[in-house]
Coordinates of C-alpha atoms in Angstrom, one line a residue:
Chain Z
M1 CA -71.0 -17.9 36.7
A2 CA -70.6 -14.3 37.5
V3 CA -71.3 -12.1 34.6
A4 CA -69.3 -8.8 34.5
A5 CA -71.5 -5.9 34.6
P6 CA -71.0 -3.7 31.6
A7 CA -69.0 -0.6 32.7
A8 CA -71.3 2.2 31.6
R9 CA -68.6 4.8 32.0
A10 CA -65.5 3.8 33.7
R11 CA -64.7 6.0 36.8
E12 CA -61.1 6.8 36.6
T13 CA -60.2 5.9 40.3
V14 CA -56.7 6.1 41.1
R15 CA -56.1 4.0 44.3
Q16 CA -53.4 4.7 46.7
K17 CA -50.5 2.3 46.5
R18 CA -50.1 0.3 49.7
E19 CA -46.9 1.1 51.6
R20 CA -46.7 -2.1 53.6
D21 CA -43.5 -1.0 55.4
Q22 CA -45.4 2.1 56.6
E23 CA -48.3 0.2 58.0
L24 CA -49.1 -0.6 61.6
L25 CA -51.1 -3.4 63.0
V26 CA -54.6 -2.3 64.0
W27 CA -54.3 -4.5 67.1
P28 CA -52.8 -3.0 69.2
D29 CA -52.0 0.3 67.6
L30 CA -55.5 1.5 66.7
V31 CA -57.8 -0.6 69.0
F32 CA -56.0 0.7 72.1
V33 CA -56.2 4.3 71.0
E34 CA -59.9 3.8 70.5
F35 CA -60.3 2.1 73.8
I36 CA -58.4 4.9 75.6
C37 CA -60.4 7.5 73.8
A38 CA -63.7 5.8 74.9
V39 CA -62.6 5.6 78.5
L40 CA -61.5 9.2 78.5
F41 CA -64.6 10.5 77.0
T42 CA -66.8 8.2 79.3
I43 CA -65.1 9.8 82.3
T44 CA -65.4 13.3 80.9
F45 CA -69.2 12.9 80.3
V46 CA -69.8 11.4 83.7
V47 CA -68.0 14.3 85.3
L48 CA -69.8 16.8 83.0
A49 CA -73.3 15.1 83.9
T50 CA -72.5 15.1 87.6
F51 CA -72.0 18.9 87.7
F52 CA -74.3 20.2 85.1
D53 CA -78.0 19.3 85.1
A54 CA -80.0 19.0 81.9
P55 CA -82.6 21.8 82.0
L56 CA -86.2 21.1 82.9
L57 CA -88.7 23.9 82.9
N58 CA -92.4 23.9 83.7
K59 CA -94.7 21.3 82.2
A60 CA -95.6 22.0 78.7
N61 CA -98.4 24.6 78.4
P62 CA -99.8 25.6 75.0
N63 CA -101.4 28.7 76.5
V64 CA -98.2 30.2 77.9
T65 CA -95.7 31.1 75.0
P66 CA -92.2 31.9 76.1
N67 CA -90.8 35.1 74.7
P68 CA -88.5 34.5 72.9
S69 CA -89.4 30.9 71.7
K70 CA -86.3 29.4 70.3
A71 CA -85.7 26.2 68.3
P72 CA -82.9 23.8 69.5
W73 CA -79.4 25.4 68.9
Y74 CA -78.6 23.5 65.8
F75 CA -81.8 24.9 64.2
M76 CA -81.4 28.4 65.5
N77 CA -79.5 29.2 62.3
L78 CA -82.7 28.5 60.3
Q79 CA -84.8 30.4 62.9
E80 CA -82.4 33.4 62.3
L81 CA -82.6 32.9 58.5
L82 CA -86.4 33.2 58.8
L83 CA -86.1 36.8 60.0
H84 CA -84.3 37.8 56.8
M85 CA -86.4 36.3 53.9
D86 CA -89.5 34.6 53.0
K87 CA -90.3 31.7 55.3
G88 CA -90.5 29.0 52.6
L89 CA -87.2 30.2 51.2
A90 CA -85.4 30.3 54.5
G91 CA -87.0 27.2 56.2
V92 CA -87.1 24.8 53.3
I93 CA -85.7 25.8 50.0
V94 CA -82.3 27.1 51.2
P95 CA -81.6 24.0 53.6
T96 CA -82.7 21.6 50.9
I97 CA -80.5 23.3 48.3
L98 CA -77.6 23.4 50.8
L99 CA -77.9 19.6 51.5
I100 CA -78.0 18.7 47.9
G101 CA -75.1 21.0 47.4
L102 CA -73.1 19.3 50.2
M103 CA -73.9 15.9 48.8
A104 CA -72.8 17.1 45.3
I105 CA -69.3 18.2 46.4
P106 CA -67.4 15.0 45.5
Y107 CA -69.2 14.9 42.2
V108 CA -68.2 18.3 41.3
D109 CA -64.7 18.2 42.6
R110 CA -63.4 14.9 41.2
D111 CA -59.7 15.8 41.1
N112 CA -57.5 13.7 43.4
E113 CA -55.2 16.5 44.2
G114 CA -55.0 17.5 47.8
Q115 CA -56.4 14.3 49.1
G116 CA -55.7 12.8 52.4
S117 CA -53.9 15.6 54.2
W118 CA -54.9 18.8 55.8
F119 CA -55.2 21.7 53.4
G120 CA -53.5 19.6 50.8
T121 CA -53.6 22.0 47.9
I122 CA -51.2 24.9 47.5
N123 CA -53.5 27.9 48.3
S124 CA -56.1 26.2 50.4
V125 CA -55.1 27.8 53.7
R126 CA -55.2 31.3 52.4
I127 CA -58.5 30.7 50.6
T128 CA -60.0 29.3 53.8
V129 CA -58.8 32.4 55.7
F130 CA -60.1 34.7 53.0
S131 CA -63.5 33.0 52.9
F132 CA -63.6 33.1 56.7
F133 CA -63.3 36.8 56.9
W134 CA -65.3 37.5 53.7
S135 CA -68.3 35.5 55.1
S136 CA -68.1 36.7 58.7
I137 CA -67.9 40.3 57.7
W138 CA -70.7 40.0 55.2
I139 CA -73.0 38.0 57.3
S140 CA -72.5 40.4 60.3
W141 CA -73.1 43.4 58.0
L142 CA -76.2 41.8 56.4
I143 CA -77.7 41.1 59.9
L144 CA -77.0 44.6 61.0
W145 CA -78.3 46.2 57.9
D146 CA -81.5 44.2 58.0
N147 CA -81.9 45.4 61.6
G148 CA -81.6 49.0 60.6
S149 CA -78.4 49.4 62.6
H150 CA -76.7 51.6 60.0
V151 CA -79.5 54.2 60.3
L152 CA -78.7 54.4 64.0
V153 CA -75.0 54.8 63.3
Y154 CA -75.3 57.8 60.9
Q155 CA -78.1 59.4 62.8
H156 CA -75.9 59.5 65.9
L157 CA -72.6 60.6 64.2
P158 CA -72.9 64.2 65.4
Q159 CA -73.1 63.0 68.9
L160 CA -69.7 61.6 68.6
W161 CA -68.4 65.1 68.3
G162 CA -70.4 66.4 71.2
S163 CA -73.5 67.8 69.5
N164 CA -76.9 66.8 70.9
T165 CA -78.5 66.7 67.4
R166 CA -79.3 63.7 65.5
L167 CA -79.2 63.5 61.7
Q168 CA -82.8 62.4 61.4
W169 CA -83.1 64.6 58.2
L170 CA -80.4 62.7 56.4
G171 CA -82.5 60.2 54.7
D172 CA -85.3 62.7 54.1
K173 CA -83.3 65.4 52.5
N174 CA -83.2 65.6 48.8
P175 CA -79.8 66.9 47.6
F176 CA -81.1 66.7 43.9
A177 CA -83.9 69.3 44.6
G178 CA -84.3 71.5 41.5
W179 CA -82.2 69.2 39.2
P180 CA -83.8 68.4 35.9
V181 CA -84.3 64.7 36.6
E182 CA -85.1 65.2 40.2
G183 CA -88.0 62.6 40.1
A184 CA -85.7 59.9 39.0
L185 CA -82.7 60.7 41.3
K186 CA -84.8 61.0 44.6
P187 CA -85.8 57.3 44.7
I188 CA -82.2 56.3 44.2
W189 CA -81.2 58.6 47.2
D190 CA -84.0 57.2 49.3
F191 CA -83.0 53.6 48.4
I192 CA -79.5 54.3 49.8
F193 CA -81.0 55.3 53.1
L194 CA -83.5 52.6 53.3
R195 CA -83.9 51.2 56.9
N196 CA -83.8 47.5 55.9
R197 CA -84.9 44.9 53.5
L198 CA -88.6 45.2 54.3
A199 CA -88.5 48.9 53.8
I200 CA -88.3 48.4 50.1
R201 CA -91.8 47.0 50.4
D202 CA -93.1 49.3 53.2
T203 CA -91.6 52.7 53.2
W204 CA -89.8 53.2 49.8
S205 CA -92.1 55.2 47.6
W206 CA -91.7 57.0 44.3
S207 CA -94.1 58.2 41.5
L208 CA -93.3 58.6 37.9
P209 CA -95.6 60.2 35.4
V210 CA -96.5 57.8 32.6
P211 CA -98.8 58.0 29.7
F212 CA -100.3 54.5 30.2
Q213 CA -101.2 52.3 33.1
P214 CA -99.1 49.2 33.3
G215 CA -99.7 48.5 37.0
S216 CA -102.7 47.1 38.8
G217 CA -103.9 50.4 40.4
P218 CA -106.3 53.1 39.1
H219 CA -105.1 55.0 36.2
D220 CA -104.1 58.4 37.6
G221 CA -101.4 59.2 35.0
R222 CA -98.6 58.2 37.4
L223 CA -96.8 55.0 38.2
D224 CA -96.5 54.6 42.0
W225 CA -94.3 52.4 44.1
P226 CA -95.5 50.3 45.8
Q227 CA -99.3 50.5 45.4
D228 CA -99.2 50.0 41.6
F229 CA -97.1 46.9 41.8
T230 CA -98.8 44.9 44.5
R231 CA -101.4 42.9 42.4
I232 CA -99.6 42.1 39.2
P233 CA -101.5 39.3 37.3
L234 CA -99.6 36.4 36.0
P235 CA -99.6 36.2 32.2
L236 CA -102.0 33.2 32.0
N237 CA -104.6 34.6 34.3
G238 CA -108.2 34.5 33.1
T239 CA -107.5 31.8 30.4
W240 CA -108.8 28.4 30.8
L241 CA -105.5 27.3 32.1
W242 CA -105.3 29.8 34.8
H243 CA -108.5 31.2 36.5
W244 CA -109.1 34.4 38.3
A245 CA -111.8 32.7 40.4
Q246 CA -111.5 29.6 42.5
P247 CA -112.5 26.6 40.4
G248 CA -115.3 25.2 42.4
W249 CA -114.8 21.6 41.3
M250 CA -111.4 21.4 42.6
P251 CA -110.8 19.5 45.9
G252 CA -109.4 21.7 48.6
W253 CA -106.0 20.0 48.9
M254 CA -105.4 20.6 45.2
L255 CA -105.9 24.3 45.6
H256 CA -102.6 24.4 47.5
V257 CA -100.9 23.3 44.3
Y258 CA -103.1 25.1 41.8
W259 CA -102.7 28.9 42.2
Y260 CA -106.1 29.8 40.8
K261 CA -105.8 33.5 41.9
S262 CA -102.4 34.4 40.8
T263 CA -101.3 37.9 41.2
F264 CA -98.0 38.7 42.7
S265 CA -96.7 41.6 44.6
L266 CA -93.5 43.0 43.2
P267 CA -92.6 45.0 46.3
A268 CA -93.1 41.9 48.5
I269 CA -91.2 39.6 46.1
T270 CA -88.3 42.1 45.9
A271 CA -88.0 42.2 49.7
E272 CA -88.7 38.6 50.6
W273 CA -87.1 36.8 47.7
A274 CA -85.1 38.9 45.3
V275 CA -82.8 40.8 47.7
P276 CA -82.0 37.7 49.8
I277 CA -81.4 35.5 46.9
L278 CA -79.2 38.2 45.3
A279 CA -77.2 38.2 48.5
M280 CA -77.0 34.4 48.8
L281 CA -75.8 34.0 45.2
G282 CA -74.1 37.2 44.6
L283 CA -71.7 37.4 47.5
P284 CA -70.3 33.9 47.1
A285 CA -70.0 34.4 43.4
L286 CA -68.2 37.7 44.0
M287 CA -65.9 36.0 46.4
I288 CA -64.9 33.4 43.9
I289 CA -64.3 36.1 41.2
I290 CA -62.1 38.0 43.5
L291 CA -60.2 34.9 44.4
R292 CA -59.6 34.1 40.8
K293 CA -58.7 37.8 40.0
I294 CA -56.0 37.8 42.7
G295 CA -54.8 34.4 41.6
W296 CA -55.6 32.3 44.6
A297 CA -58.3 30.1 43.2
H298 CA -57.5 28.1 40.2
T299 CA -59.2 24.7 40.6
M300 CA -62.7 23.5 41.4
R301 CA -61.3 22.4 44.7
D302 CA -60.3 25.9 45.5
A303 CA -63.7 27.2 44.7
I304 CA -65.4 24.6 46.8
I305 CA -63.0 25.2 49.8
A306 CA -64.1 28.9 49.6
L307 CA -67.8 28.0 49.5
F308 CA -67.7 25.3 52.1
T309 CA -65.8 27.6 54.4
G310 CA -68.4 30.3 53.8
F311 CA -71.2 27.8 54.6
I312 CA -69.6 26.7 57.9
V313 CA -69.0 30.3 59.0
V314 CA -72.6 31.4 58.1
Y315 CA -74.0 28.2 59.8
F316 CA -72.2 29.1 63.1
A317 CA -72.6 32.8 62.8
L318 CA -76.4 32.5 62.4
T319 CA -76.4 30.0 65.2
I320 CA -74.5 32.3 67.6
V321 CA -76.7 35.4 66.6
G322 CA -79.9 33.3 67.0
A323 CA -78.8 31.9 70.4
A324 CA -77.1 35.0 72.0
F325 CA -78.2 38.1 70.3
R326 CA -82.0 37.6 69.9
G327 CA -84.1 38.8 72.8
K328 CA -87.9 39.4 73.2
G329 CA -89.7 39.4 69.9
Q330 CA -86.5 38.3 68.1
Q331 CA -85.0 41.8 68.5
L332 CA -81.3 42.1 68.0
V333 CA -79.9 42.8 71.4
P334 CA -76.5 42.3 73.2
P335 CA -76.2 38.9 74.9
Y336 CA -76.7 40.3 78.4
R337 CA -80.3 41.5 77.4
V338 CA -81.4 38.1 76.1
P339 CA -84.0 37.0 78.7
N340 CA -83.2 33.8 80.6
L341 CA -86.3 31.6 80.5
N342 CA -85.5 30.5 84.0
D343 CA -86.4 34.1 85.2
D344 CA -89.9 33.9 83.8
P345 CA -92.3 32.8 86.5
A346 CA -94.7 31.4 84.0
I347 CA -92.0 29.2 82.5
Q348 CA -89.6 28.2 85.0
R349 CA -90.0 25.4 87.6
Q350 CA -91.3 27.4 90.4
V351 CA -91.3 25.0 93.3
P352 CA -88.8 22.2 93.2
L353 CA -90.7 19.1 94.0
S354 CA -89.2 17.0 96.9
P355 CA -89.8 13.2 96.7
S356 CA -92.4 13.2 99.4
Q357 CA -94.7 15.5 97.4
F358 CA -94.8 13.1 94.6
V359 CA -97.8 11.1 93.6
V360 CA -96.9 7.5 93.2
V361 CA -98.0 6.7 89.7
D362 CA -99.5 3.2 89.9
A363 CA -101.7 1.9 87.2
R364 CA -103.2 -0.6 89.5
T365 CA -105.1 2.0 91.6
P366 CA -106.9 4.1 89.0
G367 CA -108.6 6.2 91.7
S368 CA -105.3 7.6 92.9
G369 CA -102.7 9.8 91.6
I370 CA -102.8 11.6 88.3
Y371 CA -105.6 9.2 87.1
G372 CA -107.8 10.3 89.9
Chain K
M1 CA -22.5 -27.6 95.9
A2 CA -22.0 -25.3 93.0
M3 CA -24.4 -22.5 93.1
T4 CA -26.0 -22.2 89.5
E5 CA -28.9 -19.9 88.8
Q6 CA -32.0 -21.8 88.6
P7 CA -35.2 -20.6 86.9
K8 CA -37.8 -19.6 89.4
G9 CA -40.6 -22.1 89.7
P10 CA -44.2 -20.9 89.1
G11 CA -45.5 -18.6 91.8
L12 CA -49.0 -17.8 93.1
G13 CA -49.5 -15.2 90.2
D14 CA -48.7 -17.8 87.5
W15 CA -50.9 -20.3 89.1
L16 CA -53.8 -17.8 89.2
Y17 CA -53.2 -16.7 85.7
D18 CA -53.2 -20.3 84.5
K19 CA -56.4 -21.1 86.4
L20 CA -58.2 -17.9 85.2
F21 CA -57.3 -17.9 81.4
H22 CA -56.3 -21.4 80.6
N23 CA -59.4 -23.1 81.8
Y24 CA -62.1 -24.8 79.7
I25 CA -64.7 -22.1 80.0
W26 CA -62.4 -19.1 79.2
S27 CA -61.0 -20.8 76.2
S28 CA -64.6 -21.7 75.0
V29 CA -65.2 -17.8 74.8
F30 CA -61.8 -16.5 73.6
R31 CA -60.4 -19.2 71.4
S32 CA -56.8 -18.0 71.6
G33 CA -54.8 -16.2 74.3
Y34 CA -53.6 -12.6 74.0
P35 CA -52.5 -12.1 70.4
S36 CA -48.8 -11.6 70.7
T37 CA -47.6 -12.3 67.3
P38 CA -48.3 -10.1 64.2
R39 CA -50.2 -13.0 62.6
N40 CA -52.5 -13.5 65.7
Q41 CA -53.0 -9.7 66.0
M42 CA -54.3 -9.6 62.5
L43 CA -56.5 -12.6 63.1
A44 CA -57.8 -11.0 66.3
I45 CA -59.1 -8.2 64.1
A46 CA -60.3 -10.2 61.1
T47 CA -62.1 -12.9 63.1
N48 CA -63.8 -10.9 65.8
V49 CA -67.3 -9.9 64.9
F50 CA -67.0 -6.4 66.6
L51 CA -63.6 -5.6 65.3
H52 CA -63.7 -6.8 61.8
L53 CA -65.0 -3.5 60.5
H54 CA -61.3 -2.4 60.9
P55 CA -58.8 -3.3 58.4
T56 CA -56.1 -5.5 59.9
R57 CA -53.3 -3.1 59.1
I58 CA -53.3 0.7 58.9
H59 CA -51.1 3.4 57.5
K60 CA -49.1 4.9 60.3
T61 CA -50.0 8.5 59.6
H62 CA -53.7 7.6 60.4
V63 CA -53.0 6.8 64.0
K64 CA -51.8 10.3 64.6
I65 CA -54.5 12.1 66.7
T66 CA -54.1 15.3 64.7
H67 CA -55.0 13.6 61.4
T68 CA -58.6 12.8 62.4
Y69 CA -59.0 14.0 66.1
C70 CA -61.0 10.8 66.5
L71 CA -64.1 12.8 65.4
G72 CA -65.8 10.0 63.5
G73 CA -65.1 7.5 66.2
L74 CA -66.3 9.9 68.8
S75 CA -69.6 10.4 67.0
F76 CA -70.1 6.6 67.0
F77 CA -69.1 6.5 70.7
M78 CA -71.7 9.1 71.4
F79 CA -74.3 7.0 69.5
L80 CA -73.4 4.0 71.6
G81 CA -73.5 6.0 74.8
L82 CA -76.9 7.5 73.8
T83 CA -78.2 4.0 73.0
V84 CA -77.2 2.7 76.4
T85 CA -78.5 5.7 78.4
G86 CA -81.6 5.9 76.2
V87 CA -82.6 2.3 76.9
M88 CA -82.2 3.1 80.7
L89 CA -84.4 6.2 80.2
M90 CA -87.0 4.2 78.4
F91 CA -87.6 2.1 81.6
Y92 CA -89.0 5.2 83.4
Y93 CA -90.7 7.1 80.6
V94 CA -94.1 6.8 79.0
P95 CA -94.8 9.0 76.0
D96 CA -98.2 10.3 77.1
V97 CA -98.8 14.0 77.7
N98 CA -100.3 13.2 81.2
R99 CA -97.2 11.2 82.3
A100 CA -94.2 12.3 80.3
F101 CA -93.3 15.4 82.4
T102 CA -94.0 13.7 85.7
D103 CA -92.0 10.7 84.6
V104 CA -89.0 12.9 83.9
Q105 CA -89.4 14.7 87.1
S106 CA -89.6 11.5 89.1
L107 CA -86.7 10.1 87.2
E108 CA -84.7 13.1 88.4
T109 CA -85.7 12.9 92.0
N110 CA -86.9 9.3 92.8
V111 CA -84.6 7.1 90.7
R112 CA -81.2 6.5 91.9
F113 CA -78.7 8.0 89.3
G114 CA -81.7 9.0 87.3
M115 CA -80.5 12.6 87.0
L116 CA -77.0 11.4 85.9
I117 CA -78.4 9.2 83.2
R118 CA -80.6 12.0 81.9
N119 CA -77.7 14.4 82.0
L120 CA -75.5 12.0 80.2
H121 CA -78.1 11.6 77.5
R122 CA -78.6 15.2 77.1
W123 CA -74.9 16.3 77.0
M124 CA -74.0 13.4 74.8
A125 CA -76.7 14.3 72.3
H126 CA -75.5 17.8 72.1
A127 CA -71.9 16.5 71.7
M128 CA -72.9 14.1 69.0
V129 CA -74.3 17.0 66.8
L130 CA -71.2 18.9 67.4
T131 CA -68.6 16.0 66.7
V132 CA -70.6 15.0 63.5
L133 CA -70.3 18.6 62.2
L134 CA -66.7 18.8 63.1
H135 CA -66.1 15.3 61.6
M136 CA -67.6 16.6 58.4
M137 CA -65.3 19.6 58.5
R138 CA -62.3 17.3 59.1
V139 CA -63.2 15.1 56.0
F140 CA -63.7 18.1 53.9
Y141 CA -60.4 20.0 54.8
T142 CA -58.4 16.8 54.4
G143 CA -60.0 16.2 50.9
A144 CA -61.1 12.7 52.1
Y145 CA -64.3 12.8 49.9
K146 CA -62.4 12.5 46.8
P147 CA -62.5 9.3 44.5
P148 CA -63.2 6.5 45.4
R149 CA -65.0 7.8 48.5
E150 CA -67.6 10.1 46.9
F151 CA -70.6 8.0 47.9
N152 CA -69.4 7.6 51.4
W153 CA -69.5 11.4 51.8
V154 CA -73.1 11.3 50.6
V155 CA -73.8 8.7 53.3
G156 CA -72.1 11.0 55.8
V157 CA -74.4 13.9 54.8
I158 CA -77.4 11.5 55.3
L159 CA -76.0 10.6 58.7
L160 CA -75.7 14.3 59.6
V161 CA -79.4 14.8 58.8
L162 CA -80.3 11.8 60.8
T163 CA -78.3 13.0 63.7
L164 CA -80.0 16.3 63.6
L165 CA -83.5 14.5 63.3
L166 CA -82.6 12.2 66.2
S167 CA -81.6 15.2 68.4
F168 CA -84.7 17.1 67.3
T169 CA -87.2 14.3 68.0
G170 CA -85.7 13.7 71.4
Y171 CA -86.0 17.4 72.3
L172 CA -89.8 17.1 72.7
L173 CA -89.9 14.1 74.9
P174 CA -89.4 15.8 78.4
W175 CA -92.7 17.6 77.6
D176 CA -91.7 20.8 79.4
Q177 CA -92.0 24.4 78.1
L178 CA -88.6 24.4 76.5
A179 CA -89.5 21.2 74.5
L180 CA -93.0 22.3 73.5
W181 CA -92.0 25.6 72.1
A182 CA -88.8 24.6 70.5
I183 CA -90.6 21.9 68.6
T184 CA -93.4 24.3 67.8
V185 CA -90.9 26.7 66.3
G186 CA -89.0 23.9 64.5
T187 CA -92.1 22.3 63.0
N188 CA -93.3 25.7 61.9
I189 CA -90.1 26.0 59.9
A190 CA -91.1 22.7 58.1
G191 CA -94.6 24.1 57.7
A192 CA -93.2 27.1 55.7
A193 CA -92.6 24.9 52.7
P194 CA -94.0 26.6 49.6
I195 CA -96.6 24.0 48.5
L196 CA -96.8 21.1 50.8
G197 CA -95.7 22.8 54.0
G198 CA -99.0 22.6 55.8
Q199 CA -99.4 18.9 54.9
S200 CA -95.9 17.9 55.9
R201 CA -96.2 19.7 59.2
F202 CA -99.6 17.9 59.8
V203 CA -98.0 14.5 59.0
L204 CA -94.9 15.3 61.2
I205 CA -96.8 16.3 64.4
G206 CA -100.1 14.4 63.7
G207 CA -102.2 17.4 64.0
F208 CA -102.3 21.3 63.8
D209 CA -100.6 21.8 67.2
V210 CA -97.9 19.9 69.1
G211 CA -99.9 17.6 71.3
P212 CA -100.4 13.9 72.2
N213 CA -99.9 12.7 68.6
A214 CA -96.8 14.6 68.2
L215 CA -95.3 13.3 71.4
L216 CA -96.1 9.7 70.4
R217 CA -94.7 10.2 66.8
F218 CA -91.6 11.9 68.0
Y219 CA -91.0 9.1 70.7
T220 CA -91.4 6.3 68.1
L221 CA -89.2 8.0 65.7
H222 CA -86.7 8.7 68.4
V223 CA -86.3 5.3 70.0
I224 CA -86.7 3.0 67.0
A225 CA -87.1 4.4 63.4
L226 CA -84.4 6.9 63.4
P227 CA -81.7 4.9 65.4
L228 CA -82.4 1.8 63.2
L229 CA -81.9 3.9 60.0
A230 CA -78.8 5.6 61.5
A231 CA -77.3 2.2 62.4
I232 CA -77.9 0.9 58.8
F233 CA -76.2 4.0 57.3
M234 CA -73.4 3.8 59.8
S235 CA -72.7 0.2 58.9
V236 CA -72.5 1.2 55.2
H237 CA -70.4 4.2 56.2
F238 CA -67.9 2.2 58.2
W239 CA -67.7 -0.7 55.7
R240 CA -67.0 1.5 52.8
I241 CA -64.0 3.1 54.6
R242 CA -62.6 -0.4 55.0
R243 CA -63.4 -1.4 51.4
D244 CA -61.8 1.8 50.1
G245 CA -58.6 1.0 51.9
G246 CA -58.9 2.9 55.1
L247 CA -58.6 6.7 55.4
A248 CA -57.6 8.8 52.4
R249 CA -53.9 9.3 51.9
P250 CA -52.0 11.6 49.5
L251 CA -51.4 10.0 46.3

């Protein structure tokens, strides 16, 4: 006898009513559409495959690295992301969170409204359009900013009006010279003109007089960025729980997990983690807030449409930038300056083999061919 | 004699039709003739092993191309095409670093239609990644993940990951410069995981560099493990569509 499972928490699932008078028979109305679709696409792909050959470069050679080396196109977005934040964050943490987030969509947005038709809720189209522009503008700006392109723009501004000078002094000049709190205002001014994200770690510097020494550097009466912030010990360092030295008894693989020498570099964490995370969380959050303020987004579905659209835009934008705008050494270049690997003599197939040049691979004659 | 219109007797065509489709062997394979009544048309779907994942009747809005653009079906079509061409490629390919590249070269030049088969496999693989992504967008923007279809969306996300992995593992197999370095870049991304990155990269490629072990692992994953997993998840995916009453409709 079947025993009814206890309903732990009844899911309130509203099923659609069947409209039998509106229904068609699957045979022939659907099966034939599927069949025609399959035939059409078979023909399309046979034609495509006749005229466009799959690429085959030289045989794999670990000693010759193509420049640039690129991942398959659907992972070029991850490769692009790696250029803008810590490798672990870009390569693993962000994709994992995104996949979990994708799977969570139906559990967060449980409302049945807007089901089963394109852009079924009242504001969904304008939210999608807003998110499309918001995301594409911000992702382009972030990529350009991390490339230092804005520095080039403002340095070349006078040349627009015919002058041959460049405003190289703009970032160096201190408009607050002689002000009472000059030492505090100068870092802010410098921060505005930082070249990119990594410049927070590498070129931004300031020095404040302090009576004590909170950082890790020698006590010279001043607190200096970045050198006083590069080796900040974690709170538990030196206790039995958290050693300074390598615990000798610990097997090697465990040391990956147990950070025995735990100091962290605030400049590096700011540039590699804090700024990217701030951008990735802050900009979508700001978008939702704006959409709510202007009265377009009311429900969870509205927010999810905005976020999902942003995800799709960023996914394809990063793919396009990674594929078409990254040249040698992953430099940001216009598409016509992205090197074609087929032009590289070390990588391309140099001499197309004609059939007669082939060695017949025959396992029965081990002295011949590639086994020889 | 009064000229009354007589029905024409059976012609050659009728005779041929009768011999072809009303004989003992044909009717042992197809137990009924062409389903011409609604009842038989429903039975044709419900009793056929290949067709019975369909419902027997479907709401008329779902036959409109612009509702789905056939994207899910196209993804499945790509999977089938990739299976067929993939099996053909397996006849000529040995996943060994000394042979793999030469095998692909000789497939292109020495095997009749070898280049065509390889091209088909390559372009369909790219197309499948694209159609799966577009299918996800279609399902999202039509709100088709809403109750009772929540879990099927999760299965779909898993299938997206499997599709990417299938394409990624296949990328290494030609063993050319493109393959080697794309996989090196790709697995370095996996190796960047905070704690177990190095370990997972080692397991993935069977060593510290992309070499013979990586080729064998990727081949095995590509031709048996991942397609099998994908087929299982696809069956669940399709079956749940049918159990949930076909595609989503406005309430």
